[in-house]
Coordinates of C-alpha atoms and ligand atoms in Angstrom, one line a residue:
M1335 CA 54.7 -64.4 -156.5
E1336 CA 52.3 -62.4 -157.1
F1337 CA 52.8 -60.4 -160.5
F1338 CA 53.5 -63.6 -162.2
E1339 CA 52.9 -67.5 -161.9
S1340 CA 55.7 -69.0 -161.3
L1341 CA 59.4 -67.9 -162.2
S1342 CA 60.5 -71.5 -163.4
Q1343 CA 57.5 -71.7 -166.5
Y1344 CA 57.1 -69.3 -169.1
K1345 CA 53.4 -68.5 -169.6
R1346 CA 51.5 -65.8 -170.6
R1347 CA 49.5 -63.2 -167.8
K1348 CA 46.0 -64.0 -168.4
T1349 CA 43.6 -60.8 -169.7
N1350 CA 39.9 -60.5 -171.1
D1351 CA 40.1 -59.5 -174.5
V1352 CA 39.8 -56.1 -175.6
C1353 CA 38.0 -55.1 -179.1
I1354 CA 39.6 -52.0 -181.0
G1355 CA 37.5 -52.4 -183.9
N1356 CA 38.7 -55.2 -186.0
L1357 CA 41.9 -56.1 -183.7
M1358 CA 41.4 -58.2 -181.0
M1359 CA 43.9 -57.7 -178.5
G1360 CA 44.8 -59.7 -175.0
S1361 CA 46.1 -62.5 -174.0
N1362 CA 44.3 -65.0 -176.5
F1363 CA 46.2 -62.9 -179.5
P1364 CA 49.2 -62.5 -180.6
I1365 CA 51.1 -59.8 -179.2
R1366 CA 50.6 -56.3 -181.2
V1367 CA 52.8 -53.8 -182.6
Q1368 CA 52.0 -50.4 -182.8
S1369 CA 53.5 -46.5 -183.8
M1370 CA 53.0 -43.3 -183.2
T1371 CA 52.2 -40.6 -186.4
T1372 CA 54.2 -38.0 -186.6
T1373 CA 52.6 -35.3 -188.8
N1374 CA 49.8 -32.3 -188.4
T1375 CA 46.8 -34.4 -187.6
L1376 CA 45.0 -31.5 -189.2
D1377 CA 46.7 -32.5 -192.8
T1378 CA 44.9 -35.3 -193.5
E1379 CA 47.2 -36.7 -196.6
D1380 CA 50.3 -36.7 -195.4
S1381 CA 48.9 -38.0 -191.7
A1382 CA 47.1 -40.7 -193.7
A1383 CA 50.5 -40.9 -196.4
Q1384 CA 52.5 -41.9 -193.1
C1385 CA 49.4 -44.4 -191.4
K1386 CA 50.2 -46.8 -194.7
R1387 CA 53.9 -46.6 -193.6
I1388 CA 53.4 -48.2 -190.9
F1389 CA 51.1 -50.4 -191.6
D1390 CA 52.6 -51.5 -194.6
A1391 CA 55.8 -52.0 -191.8
G1392 CA 53.5 -54.6 -190.4
A1393 CA 51.7 -52.5 -187.6
D1394 CA 48.3 -54.0 -186.3
L1395 CA 47.5 -50.3 -185.0
V1396 CA 48.3 -46.5 -185.1
R1397 CA 48.0 -43.5 -183.2
L1398 CA 47.4 -39.7 -183.9
T1399 CA 47.6 -37.2 -181.6
A1400 CA 44.6 -35.0 -180.6
Q1401 CA 45.6 -32.0 -179.9
G1402 CA 42.1 -30.6 -180.2
V1403 CA 38.2 -30.7 -180.6
R1404 CA 40.0 -29.9 -184.7
E1405 CA 41.6 -32.1 -185.0
A1406 CA 39.9 -34.8 -183.5
E1407 CA 37.4 -34.2 -186.1
N1408 CA 39.6 -34.6 -189.1
L1409 CA 41.1 -38.5 -187.8
A1410 CA 37.5 -39.2 -189.5
N1411 CA 38.6 -37.5 -193.2
I1412 CA 42.3 -39.3 -192.2
R1413 CA 40.0 -42.8 -191.6
H1414 CA 38.3 -42.0 -194.1
L1415 CA 41.5 -41.6 -197.3
L1416 CA 42.2 -44.7 -195.6
L1417 CA 39.6 -46.9 -196.3
Q1418 CA 39.3 -45.5 -199.3
Q1419 CA 42.7 -46.9 -200.1
G1420 CA 42.1 -50.3 -198.6
Y1421 CA 43.9 -49.8 -194.8
N1422 CA 41.3 -50.5 -192.8
K1423 CA 43.1 -51.2 -189.3
P1424 CA 42.7 -49.5 -186.1
L1425 CA 43.8 -46.2 -185.9
V1426 CA 44.1 -44.8 -181.9
A1427 CA 43.3 -40.8 -181.0
D1428 CA 46.5 -39.7 -178.4
I1429 CA 44.4 -37.5 -176.1
H1430 CA 46.2 -34.5 -173.6
F1431 CA 44.7 -32.1 -171.6
N1432 CA 41.2 -32.4 -173.8
P1433 CA 38.4 -33.6 -172.5
N1434 CA 36.4 -32.8 -175.3
A1435 CA 39.1 -33.8 -177.9
A1436 CA 38.4 -38.1 -176.4
D1437 CA 34.8 -37.1 -176.8
V1438 CA 34.8 -36.1 -180.2
A1439 CA 37.3 -38.4 -181.4
A1440 CA 35.6 -41.2 -180.1
L1441 CA 33.3 -41.0 -182.8
H1442 CA 35.5 -41.7 -185.1
V1443 CA 38.3 -44.0 -183.9
E1444 CA 39.1 -47.2 -182.4
K1445 CA 40.2 -46.4 -179.9
V1446 CA 42.0 -43.8 -177.9
R1447 CA 44.3 -42.9 -175.7
I1448 CA 43.5 -40.9 -172.2
N1449 CA 46.6 -39.5 -170.1
P1450 CA 44.9 -39.7 -166.2
G1451 CA 47.5 -37.4 -165.3
N1452 CA 46.1 -34.7 -167.4
F1453 CA 42.6 -35.9 -168.5
I1454 CA 40.6 -33.0 -166.9
D1455 CA 44.0 -31.7 -164.2
K1456 CA 46.0 -29.1 -165.5
R1457 CA 49.9 -29.8 -165.6
A1458 CA 51.7 -30.4 -162.9
S1459 CA 52.7 -27.9 -160.9
F1460 CA 55.5 -29.9 -159.1
I1461 CA 55.2 -28.2 -155.8
D1462 CA 54.1 -29.2 -152.4
I1463 CA 50.0 -29.1 -152.1
N1464 CA 48.2 -30.7 -149.9
L1465 CA 44.7 -32.2 -150.5
N1466 CA 43.0 -33.1 -147.6
D1467 CA 40.5 -36.4 -147.6
E1468 CA 37.6 -33.7 -148.8
E1469 CA 39.6 -31.9 -151.3
Y1470 CA 40.9 -35.2 -153.3
A1471 CA 37.3 -36.8 -153.1
E1472 CA 36.3 -34.0 -155.5
E1473 CA 38.4 -34.5 -157.6
L1474 CA 38.1 -37.9 -158.1
A1475 CA 34.2 -36.5 -158.3
R1476 CA 35.1 -34.2 -161.0
L1477 CA 37.3 -36.5 -163.1
R1478 CA 33.9 -38.7 -162.9
E1479 CA 31.7 -37.1 -164.3
K1480 CA 34.1 -35.7 -167.1
F1481 CA 35.0 -40.2 -167.7
V1482 CA 31.8 -41.7 -167.4
T1483 CA 30.8 -39.3 -170.4
L1484 CA 33.5 -40.1 -172.4
I1485 CA 32.7 -44.4 -171.2
N1486 CA 29.6 -43.8 -173.0
I1487 CA 30.1 -42.4 -176.1
C1488 CA 33.0 -45.3 -176.0
K1489 CA 30.2 -47.8 -175.0
N1490 CA 28.2 -47.1 -178.0
N1491 CA 30.7 -46.6 -180.8
N1492 CA 32.1 -49.9 -179.7
T1493 CA 35.4 -47.8 -179.3
A1494 CA 37.7 -48.8 -176.9
I1495 CA 39.9 -46.9 -174.2
R1496 CA 43.6 -46.8 -173.3
I1497 CA 44.3 -45.3 -169.7
G1498 CA 48.0 -44.5 -170.4
V1499 CA 50.3 -43.4 -167.5
N1500 CA 53.3 -41.4 -167.7
H1501 CA 55.7 -41.0 -165.0
G1502 CA 56.4 -37.9 -166.3
S1503 CA 53.4 -36.1 -165.9
L1504 CA 50.9 -37.8 -163.4
S1505 CA 49.2 -34.7 -161.8
D1506 CA 49.5 -33.1 -158.3
R1507 CA 46.9 -34.6 -156.7
I1508 CA 48.7 -38.4 -157.1
M1509 CA 51.9 -36.6 -156.4
S1510 CA 50.9 -35.2 -153.2
R1511 CA 49.8 -38.3 -151.6
Y1512 CA 52.6 -40.2 -153.7
G1513 CA 55.1 -38.8 -155.5
D1514 CA 56.3 -39.7 -158.5
T1515 CA 56.8 -43.3 -158.0
P1516 CA 55.7 -46.3 -159.3
E1517 CA 53.2 -46.7 -156.5
G1518 CA 51.9 -43.7 -157.5
M1519 CA 51.6 -44.5 -161.3
V1520 CA 49.6 -47.6 -160.5
E1521 CA 47.3 -45.4 -158.3
S1522 CA 46.7 -43.0 -161.0
A1523 CA 45.4 -46.0 -163.2
I1524 CA 43.3 -47.1 -160.6
E1525 CA 41.6 -44.4 -159.9
F1526 CA 40.3 -44.6 -163.5
L1527 CA 40.3 -48.7 -163.5
R1528 CA 37.3 -47.7 -160.6
I1529 CA 35.2 -45.9 -162.4
C1530 CA 35.6 -48.6 -165.8
V1531 CA 34.8 -51.6 -163.5
E1532 CA 31.3 -49.7 -162.0
E1533 CA 30.5 -48.7 -164.9
G1534 CA 30.5 -52.6 -166.6
F1535 CA 33.3 -50.7 -169.1
F1536 CA 35.6 -53.8 -170.1
N1537 CA 37.6 -52.9 -173.5
V1538 CA 40.4 -50.6 -171.6
V1539 CA 44.0 -51.3 -172.4
L1540 CA 46.8 -49.8 -169.4
S1541 CA 49.8 -48.8 -169.8
M1542 CA 52.6 -47.6 -167.2
K1543 CA 55.7 -45.5 -169.4
S1544 CA 58.5 -44.0 -168.1
S1545 CA 61.4 -43.0 -169.8
N1546 CA 63.7 -44.8 -166.8
V1547 CA 63.1 -47.8 -167.2
R1548 CA 63.9 -49.4 -164.2
V1549 CA 60.8 -47.4 -162.6
M1550 CA 59.1 -48.5 -166.0
V1551 CA 58.9 -52.1 -165.3
H1552 CA 58.2 -52.1 -161.3
A1553 CA 55.3 -49.7 -161.8
Y1554 CA 54.2 -52.3 -164.9
R1555 CA 55.0 -55.2 -162.0
Q1556 CA 53.4 -53.2 -159.2
L1557 CA 50.3 -52.6 -161.4
V1558 CA 50.0 -56.3 -162.2
R1559 CA 49.7 -57.6 -158.6
R1560 CA 46.9 -54.7 -157.7
M1561 CA 44.9 -55.5 -160.6
K1562 CA 45.2 -59.9 -159.4
Q1563 CA 44.3 -58.3 -155.6
E1564 CA 41.2 -56.4 -157.3
K1565 CA 40.4 -59.1 -159.2
M1566 CA 40.9 -57.0 -162.7
Q1567 CA 42.1 -58.8 -165.6
F1568 CA 43.0 -56.2 -168.4
P1569 CA 45.1 -56.4 -171.2
L1570 CA 48.9 -54.1 -171.2
H1571 CA 50.0 -51.6 -173.5
L1572 CA 54.0 -51.7 -172.7
G1573 CA 56.6 -48.9 -173.9
V1574 CA 59.2 -46.8 -172.6
T1575 CA 59.2 -43.4 -173.0
E1576 CA 61.8 -41.2 -175.1
A1577 CA 63.8 -44.3 -175.5
G1578 CA 65.9 -41.5 -178.3
E1579 CA 67.7 -43.5 -181.3
G1580 CA 70.1 -46.1 -182.2
E1581 CA 71.4 -48.4 -179.6
G1582 CA 70.4 -46.4 -176.7
G1583 CA 67.3 -46.5 -177.9
R1584 CA 67.0 -49.5 -178.9
V1585 CA 68.4 -50.9 -175.9
K1586 CA 66.0 -49.3 -173.6
S1587 CA 63.4 -50.3 -174.9
A1588 CA 64.4 -53.8 -174.8
V1589 CA 65.4 -53.7 -171.3
G1590 CA 62.5 -52.7 -169.9
I1591 CA 60.2 -54.4 -171.9
G1592 CA 62.5 -57.8 -172.8
A1593 CA 61.6 -57.5 -168.7
L1594 CA 58.3 -58.2 -169.0
L1595 CA 57.8 -59.6 -171.9
A1596 CA 60.2 -62.6 -170.3
D1597 CA 57.5 -63.1 -167.7
G1598 CA 54.5 -63.5 -169.9
I1599 CA 53.6 -59.6 -169.4
G1600 CA 52.3 -57.4 -172.1
D1601 CA 49.6 -57.9 -174.7
T1602 CA 50.9 -54.6 -177.2
I1603 CA 53.7 -52.9 -177.3
R1604 CA 55.6 -49.6 -178.7
V1605 CA 59.3 -49.3 -179.1
S1606 CA 59.1 -45.0 -179.0
L1607 CA 62.1 -44.3 -181.0
T1608 CA 63.5 -40.8 -182.7
E1609 CA 63.6 -42.3 -185.9
E1610 CA 60.5 -42.3 -188.5
P1611 CA 58.1 -44.7 -186.6
E1612 CA 58.1 -47.0 -189.4
A1613 CA 61.2 -47.4 -188.6
E1614 CA 60.1 -49.0 -185.3
I1615 CA 58.3 -51.2 -186.0
P1616 CA 60.6 -53.7 -187.4
V1617 CA 62.2 -53.3 -184.0
A1618 CA 59.0 -54.1 -182.6
K1619 CA 58.1 -57.2 -184.2
A1620 CA 62.0 -58.4 -183.9
L1621 CA 61.6 -58.0 -180.2
V1622 CA 57.8 -59.9 -180.0
G1623 CA 59.2 -62.8 -182.1
Y1624 CA 62.2 -63.4 -179.7
F1625 CA 59.3 -64.3 -177.5
N1626 CA 57.5 -66.8 -179.3
N1627 CA 57.6 -70.4 -178.5
R1628 CA 59.1 -69.5 -175.1
Q1629 CA 57.0 -72.1 -173.8
N1630 CA 58.3 -74.8 -175.2
H1631 CA 61.7 -73.6 -172.8
G1632 CA 63.9 -76.5 -171.6
K1633 CA 62.6 -77.2 -168.1
I1634 CA 64.2 -74.7 -164.8
A1635 CA 64.8 -75.2 -160.9
Q1636 CA 62.7 -74.6 -158.6
V1637 CA 63.9 -71.3 -157.4
D1638 CA 63.5 -70.0 -153.9
A1639 CA 62.5 -66.6 -154.2
S1640 CA 61.4 -65.9 -150.8
F1641 CA 63.9 -62.7 -150.4
Y1642 CA 63.4 -61.1 -154.1
N1643 CA 61.6 -58.2 -153.6
P1644 CA 61.1 -57.6 -157.9
Y1645 CA 58.8 -54.6 -157.2
S1646 CA 61.7 -52.1 -156.2
Y1647 CA 65.1 -52.1 -156.9
L1648 CA 67.9 -53.7 -154.4
K1649 CA 71.3 -55.3 -154.9
I1650 CA 71.6 -58.9 -153.7
E1651 CA 74.2 -59.2 -151.7
S1652 CA 77.4 -60.3 -153.2
R1653 CA 80.9 -60.1 -151.8
A1654 CA 83.5 -58.3 -153.1
V1655 CA 86.4 -60.7 -154.9
A1656 CA 89.1 -58.2 -156.5
N1657 CA 86.8 -55.5 -158.5
I1658 CA 84.3 -57.9 -159.0
G1659 CA 80.9 -57.6 -156.6
G1660 CA 80.0 -56.1 -153.0
D1661 CA 79.0 -52.2 -153.7
N1662 CA 80.9 -51.9 -157.4
P1663 CA 79.3 -51.8 -160.3
P1664 CA 79.0 -54.5 -162.5
V1665 CA 81.8 -55.3 -164.6
V1666 CA 81.9 -55.5 -168.5
V1667 CA 83.9 -58.6 -169.8
C1668 CA 84.9 -58.2 -173.6
D1669 CA 85.0 -61.9 -174.6
L1670 CA 88.0 -62.0 -177.5
S1671 CA 88.5 -66.1 -177.0
A1672 CA 88.1 -66.3 -181.0
Q1673 CA 91.4 -63.8 -181.4
E1674 CA 94.1 -66.5 -182.3
S1675 CA 96.1 -63.5 -181.1
I1676 CA 95.7 -60.4 -178.3
T1677 CA 97.7 -57.9 -180.5
N1678 CA 98.3 -53.7 -179.2
D1679 CA 95.8 -52.6 -182.0
I1680 CA 93.0 -55.0 -180.5
I1681 CA 93.7 -53.5 -176.6
S1682 CA 93.4 -49.8 -178.8
N1683 CA 90.3 -49.9 -180.1
L1684 CA 88.3 -51.3 -177.4
G1685 CA 90.0 -47.4 -175.6
Y1686 CA 92.3 -48.7 -173.9
Q1687 CA 96.0 -46.2 -174.4
L1688 CA 99.4 -47.4 -173.5
T1689 CA 101.4 -45.2 -171.6
E1690 CA 105.0 -44.9 -171.2
K1691 CA 104.6 -43.3 -168.0
E1692 CA 102.9 -45.6 -166.3
N1693 CA 104.1 -48.2 -168.7
G1694 CA 100.8 -49.8 -168.8
W1695 CA 97.6 -49.7 -170.3
E1696 CA 94.9 -46.8 -169.4
K1697 CA 91.5 -46.5 -170.3
V1698 CA 90.7 -43.7 -172.4
I1699 CA 87.2 -43.9 -172.7
D1700 CA 84.4 -45.0 -170.0
T1701 CA 83.4 -47.7 -172.3
A1702 CA 86.2 -49.9 -171.9
P1703 CA 86.1 -53.0 -171.2
D1704 CA 87.0 -54.0 -167.7
Y1705 CA 88.3 -57.6 -167.9
L1706 CA 88.7 -59.7 -171.7
F1707 CA 87.8 -62.9 -171.7
V1708 CA 91.1 -64.3 -174.3
G1709 CA 90.9 -68.2 -173.6
K1710 CA 93.8 -69.8 -175.5
A1711 CA 94.8 -66.6 -177.6
D1712 CA 98.4 -65.7 -177.8
I1713 CA 98.5 -62.4 -176.0
S1714 CA 101.8 -60.4 -177.4
L1715 CA 100.8 -57.5 -175.2
S1716 CA 103.1 -55.0 -175.1
T1717 CA 102.3 -54.9 -171.5
K1718 CA 99.1 -55.7 -169.6
T1719 CA 99.5 -53.5 -166.1
G1720 CA 96.3 -52.2 -165.5
L1721 CA 94.2 -54.7 -167.8
Y1722 CA 92.3 -57.5 -166.2
I1723 CA 93.1 -61.0 -168.2
I1724 CA 90.5 -63.8 -167.8
D1725 CA 92.7 -66.7 -169.7
N1726 CA 90.9 -70.2 -169.5
P1727 CA 88.6 -69.8 -166.7
H1728 CA 88.7 -73.7 -166.6
N1729 CA 92.7 -73.5 -165.0
T1730 CA 92.8 -70.4 -163.1
P1731 CA 91.3 -70.7 -159.8
L1732 CA 89.5 -66.9 -160.1
F1733 CA 87.3 -67.7 -162.4
V1734 CA 85.0 -70.9 -162.8
W1735 CA 82.2 -71.9 -165.1
L1736 CA 79.0 -72.6 -165.1
D1737 CA 75.8 -73.6 -166.6
A1738 CA 72.5 -72.0 -165.3
A1739 CA 71.3 -76.0 -165.7
D1740 CA 74.1 -77.5 -163.8
N1741 CA 72.5 -78.8 -160.2
M1742 CA 72.8 -75.6 -157.5
D1743 CA 73.3 -77.9 -154.6
T1744 CA 76.8 -79.1 -155.7
I1745 CA 78.0 -75.6 -156.9
A1746 CA 76.8 -73.8 -153.8
S1747 CA 79.2 -75.7 -151.7
N1748 CA 81.9 -76.2 -154.1
L1749 CA 81.7 -72.1 -154.5
S1750 CA 81.8 -72.1 -150.7
Q1751 CA 84.7 -73.8 -150.3
N1752 CA 86.5 -71.4 -152.6
P1753 CA 85.2 -67.9 -151.7
Q1754 CA 88.0 -66.0 -154.1
A1755 CA 86.1 -68.3 -157.2
I1756 CA 84.3 -66.0 -159.4
A1757 CA 81.3 -67.5 -161.1
I1758 CA 80.6 -67.4 -164.9
I1759 CA 76.7 -68.0 -165.6
R1760 CA 76.3 -69.6 -168.8
T1761 CA 72.5 -70.6 -170.8
S1762 CA 71.5 -72.6 -173.4
N1763 CA 67.8 -72.4 -172.7
I1764 CA 65.4 -70.5 -175.0
N1765 CA 65.0 -68.9 -171.9
G1766 CA 67.9 -68.2 -170.6
L1767 CA 67.0 -65.0 -168.4
A1768 CA 64.5 -66.9 -166.3
E1769 CA 67.3 -70.2 -166.4
Q1770 CA 70.0 -67.7 -165.4
R1771 CA 68.0 -66.2 -162.5
A1772 CA 67.2 -69.4 -160.9
A1773 CA 70.4 -69.9 -160.5
I1774 CA 71.6 -67.0 -159.1
L1775 CA 68.2 -66.9 -156.6
N1776 CA 69.1 -70.9 -155.9
L1777 CA 72.9 -70.1 -154.9
R1778 CA 72.1 -66.6 -152.6
S1779 CA 69.0 -68.4 -151.1
K1780 CA 72.0 -70.6 -150.0
K1781 CA 74.2 -68.0 -148.7
V1782 CA 76.6 -68.5 -151.4
F1783 CA 77.9 -64.7 -152.2
N1784 CA 80.5 -65.4 -154.6
P1785 CA 80.0 -62.4 -156.9
I1786 CA 78.1 -63.4 -160.2
I1787 CA 78.7 -62.7 -164.2
I1788 CA 76.0 -63.8 -166.9
Q1789 CA 77.0 -65.0 -169.8
R1790 CA 75.1 -65.1 -173.2
Q1791 CA 76.4 -66.9 -176.7
Y1792 CA 74.8 -64.9 -180.3
S1793 CA 75.6 -65.7 -183.7
E1794 CA 74.3 -62.5 -184.8
N1795 CA 75.4 -60.0 -188.0
D1796 CA 73.1 -57.9 -187.6
V1797 CA 73.8 -54.9 -184.5
S1798 CA 70.3 -54.2 -184.0
L1799 CA 69.5 -57.6 -183.4
L1800 CA 72.3 -58.0 -181.1
Q1801 CA 71.2 -54.9 -179.5
L1802 CA 67.3 -55.8 -178.8
K1803 CA 67.8 -59.7 -177.7
S1804 CA 70.8 -59.4 -175.4
A1805 CA 69.2 -56.4 -173.9
A1806 CA 66.0 -58.2 -173.2
D1807 CA 68.5 -61.3 -172.0
C1808 CA 70.6 -59.7 -169.8
G1809 CA 69.3 -55.9 -168.7
P1810 CA 66.4 -57.5 -166.6
L1811 CA 68.7 -59.7 -164.7
F1812 CA 70.4 -56.1 -163.4
I1813 CA 66.9 -54.2 -163.2
D1814 CA 66.7 -57.2 -160.2
G1815 CA 70.0 -56.5 -158.8
L1816 CA 71.1 -59.9 -159.5
P1817 CA 74.1 -59.7 -161.1
D1818 CA 78.2 -58.9 -160.8
G1819 CA 79.0 -58.3 -163.7
I1820 CA 78.2 -59.1 -168.3
M1821 CA 79.6 -61.4 -170.9
I1822 CA 78.3 -61.0 -174.0
S1823 CA 80.1 -63.2 -176.9
N1824 CA 78.5 -63.5 -180.1
D1825 CA 79.8 -65.5 -183.0
G1826 CA 79.0 -63.0 -185.8
G1827 CA 80.6 -60.4 -188.0
I1828 CA 80.4 -57.4 -185.6
G1829 CA 83.2 -55.9 -184.3
S1830 CA 84.2 -56.9 -180.0
A1831 CA 84.0 -53.0 -179.6
Q1832 CA 80.5 -52.5 -180.6
V1833 CA 79.9 -55.8 -178.3
V1834 CA 81.5 -54.2 -175.4
S1835 CA 79.7 -51.3 -175.7
T1836 CA 76.4 -52.9 -176.1
A1837 CA 76.9 -54.7 -172.9
F1838 CA 77.5 -51.0 -171.6
S1839 CA 74.3 -49.1 -173.1
I1840 CA 72.3 -52.6 -170.8
L1841 CA 73.9 -51.5 -167.5
Q1842 CA 73.0 -47.9 -168.2
A1843 CA 68.8 -49.1 -169.6
A1844 CA 69.3 -50.7 -166.0
R1845 CA 70.9 -47.9 -164.1
V1846 CA 73.2 -49.8 -162.2
R1847 CA 76.6 -48.1 -163.9
I1848 CA 76.3 -44.7 -165.9
S1849 CA 79.0 -44.5 -168.0
K1850 CA 77.5 -42.3 -171.7
T1851 CA 75.4 -39.2 -171.8
E1852 CA 71.7 -39.9 -171.9
F1853 CA 69.4 -38.7 -173.6
I1854 CA 66.0 -38.8 -173.3
S1855 CA 64.7 -37.6 -176.5
C1856 CA 60.6 -38.2 -177.3
P1857 CA 59.6 -40.1 -180.4
G1858 CA 57.8 -36.7 -182.2
C1859 CA 54.0 -36.3 -183.3
G1860 CA 51.8 -34.2 -184.4
R1861 CA 52.8 -31.9 -181.9
T1862 CA 56.2 -31.4 -182.9
L1863 CA 57.9 -28.1 -183.6
F1864 CA 61.1 -28.4 -185.0
N1865 CA 62.9 -31.1 -186.9
L1866 CA 63.6 -34.0 -184.2
Q1867 CA 66.0 -36.3 -185.5
Q1868 CA 68.5 -33.6 -187.0
T1869 CA 68.3 -31.9 -183.4
A1870 CA 69.1 -35.1 -181.6
A1871 CA 71.7 -36.1 -183.2
L1872 CA 73.0 -32.5 -183.2
I1873 CA 73.0 -32.1 -179.6
R1874 CA 73.9 -35.7 -179.4
E1875 CA 77.4 -34.8 -181.3
R1876 CA 78.3 -32.0 -179.0
T1877 CA 77.1 -33.3 -176.0
K1878 CA 78.1 -37.3 -176.1
H1879 CA 81.3 -37.1 -173.9
L1880 CA 79.4 -35.7 -170.8
T1881 CA 79.5 -38.9 -168.7
G1882 CA 76.7 -39.3 -166.8
L1883 CA 74.6 -36.4 -167.3
K1884 CA 71.2 -36.7 -168.6
I1885 CA 69.7 -34.2 -171.6
G1886 CA 66.2 -34.3 -172.2
I1887 CA 65.8 -33.7 -175.8
M1888 CA 61.5 -33.1 -176.0
G1889 CA 59.4 -31.5 -179.1
C1890 CA 56.6 -29.2 -177.1
I1891 CA 56.0 -27.5 -174.3
V1892 CA 52.9 -29.4 -174.0
N1893 CA 54.4 -32.6 -172.6
G1894 CA 57.8 -32.8 -173.0
P1895 CA 59.4 -30.7 -169.3
G1896 CA 56.8 -33.8 -167.9
E1897 CA 58.3 -36.3 -169.9
M1898 CA 61.7 -35.7 -169.2
A1899 CA 61.1 -36.8 -166.1
D1900 CA 64.7 -37.0 -164.5
A1901 CA 67.0 -34.9 -167.2
D1902 CA 69.4 -32.6 -165.6
Y1903 CA 68.5 -30.1 -169.1
G1904 CA 65.9 -29.7 -171.2
Y1905 CA 65.9 -28.9 -174.8
V1906 CA 62.1 -28.0 -175.5
G1907 CA 60.1 -27.0 -178.5
A1908 CA 58.4 -23.7 -176.6
G1909 CA 56.8 -22.7 -180.6
P1910 CA 57.8 -22.3 -183.7
K1911 CA 61.2 -21.8 -184.3
K1912 CA 61.6 -21.1 -180.6
V1913 CA 63.5 -22.9 -177.9
T1914 CA 63.2 -23.1 -174.1
L1915 CA 65.9 -24.8 -172.1
Y1916 CA 64.9 -26.3 -168.5
K1917 CA 67.6 -27.2 -166.0
G1918 CA 66.2 -30.2 -164.0
K1919 CA 62.2 -28.9 -164.1
I1920 CA 63.1 -25.1 -164.3
A1921 CA 62.7 -23.1 -167.8
V1922 CA 65.8 -21.1 -167.0
K1923 CA 65.6 -19.5 -171.0
K1924 CA 63.3 -19.3 -172.3
N1925 CA 61.5 -18.8 -176.0
I1926 CA 65.4 -18.6 -177.9
P1927 CA 66.1 -18.7 -181.6
Q1928 CA 66.0 -22.0 -182.4
E1929 CA 69.1 -21.8 -184.4
E1930 CA 70.9 -19.8 -180.9
A1931 CA 69.4 -22.7 -178.9
L1932 CA 72.6 -25.6 -178.5
E1933 CA 75.0 -22.5 -178.5
E1934 CA 72.7 -21.7 -175.4
L1935 CA 72.1 -25.2 -174.3
I1936 CA 76.4 -25.6 -173.7
S1937 CA 76.7 -22.0 -172.3
L1938 CA 74.0 -23.2 -169.6
I1939 CA 76.1 -26.7 -168.8
K1940 CA 78.9 -24.6 -168.3
E1941 CA 77.2 -22.2 -166.3
N1942 CA 76.4 -25.0 -164.2
G1943 CA 80.4 -26.6 -163.9
D1944 CA 79.0 -29.4 -165.6
W1945 CA 81.1 -29.4 -168.7
K1946 CA 84.4 -31.2 -170.3
E1947 CA 86.2 -30.4 -172.8
Ligands
SF4_2409 S1 56.9 -34.8 -176.2 FE1 55.5 -33.2 -177.4 S2 56.3 -33.5 -179.6 FE2 57.2 -34.8 -178.3 S3 56.6 -36.8 -178.3 FE3 55.5 -36.1 -176.8 S4 53.6 -35.0 -177.3 FE4 54.9 -35.5 -179.1

């Protein structure tokens, strides 16, 4: 396997060291956590105060937007004020569309993030352009000239650079040859990396962000493979852009970042949430902490992975049994085995309604579980028509419990003799993801196609931690198209409906089953033109029933339209108190007053036939 050393043994990917002021980054150091301010970078006091809050929460570095030379210059004042108050951790400037601002910022802060999609290129036009080889080379020469200027300033000032690729803001040049694909994202970084290497500049970190978790994971993996081929070892900054807030934001981030950390990839992370920036830090620290000591995991079987392609999505073949496996979307099993009896109330709380007409239980919300695992509980439901109950898997012919550590040769022959059996695979390995992955790959390599449900056990009282851990454990397996169902068991004090909701969010983040409205909302920064958290909450409240629709909520028109990627509708800050609404990538209602924008968005969705009451 090219992007990681082993599928069976956790090991951090080897990188070179990068020096960011007084902070070292890379595989010889702990994984760093960071966030970004939402203040106006021209407001020194406000920005320094927010940086302090983020540092106090435990961040190792903080990024600030520098949209122009004035903001870049003011970073010196913010740095000075922070030093006066005893804060000397590194600051990072975030640059888009303005290489001159990057040159200035590099004098005042420890790291400069540039976006290769708009460092010298204007905003992508999303129209097909065709560059011949000569034109393409001319653009690269232009890029080189500007970028070498920045590299020289960084060399002279010991400033690091992050080459921060965003799926939503690739240049027309890249899109003309590669489309907005993971391959295009990798190429976008490589154009800049080659210049760094030619110039002997190695103080470089890379990122490959996307709000589409699948694209993000594949882009990072492809980049690692490509760097290996080109003998490069730059550290990686991980993040899912515009992840949103609450459960959706945490789950999306944990699936994407977790999929990479699980294979030892990643040297710093940012969890982008549409919440206060300091609220991102405990989430990021919890996620990083979950992978601490993973190298001490129990032995995992060697894997035959010749048919496994981790660089693009492919559902691994399975046979359909009932509505599980085959072409069916993955099922969600709700674990009610701790309940002594199953009452109608419990079932109602999970999103079912008893219908007299049908004489059975009917799903009334899309996120009601498909199966209930009731163990030995007394089932006192008045009827169970239409509801699938797993009683006790050991005693039923259909479902069988397997341990991922079991000998798969024996299991394979048993399952082959029982083609109707559905395997529920559990694990107690601290590297459970790798153990379950190995078990599934080994069964499939032996041509065993029985459906497989993965089960994980937690003892959490904190919902946010349950979301992070289960998403990091289970989501990556769905990104790789491996299991046919998910069962999250938790013996802490979290209600079953919440646990089931997390399972559905994991499937949605991995894009294997869409059961909720998807909100792609940016975390906000110094460019944000409205109260993002409040607006996102209002839009969410009015549109959360529109299952499957993707709604982008972006703070500014500079980066918003590109970065909301494949949203169906977009609500984008266009100016003070002004909003522009998008249908796909087209701005259809421009500069409307903010107080009318939500109703206008709803009208737009209705006009296009996507509204449901
Ligand atoms: S979309 Fe605009 S406001 Fe939102 S984080 Fe990106 S640059 Fe900042």
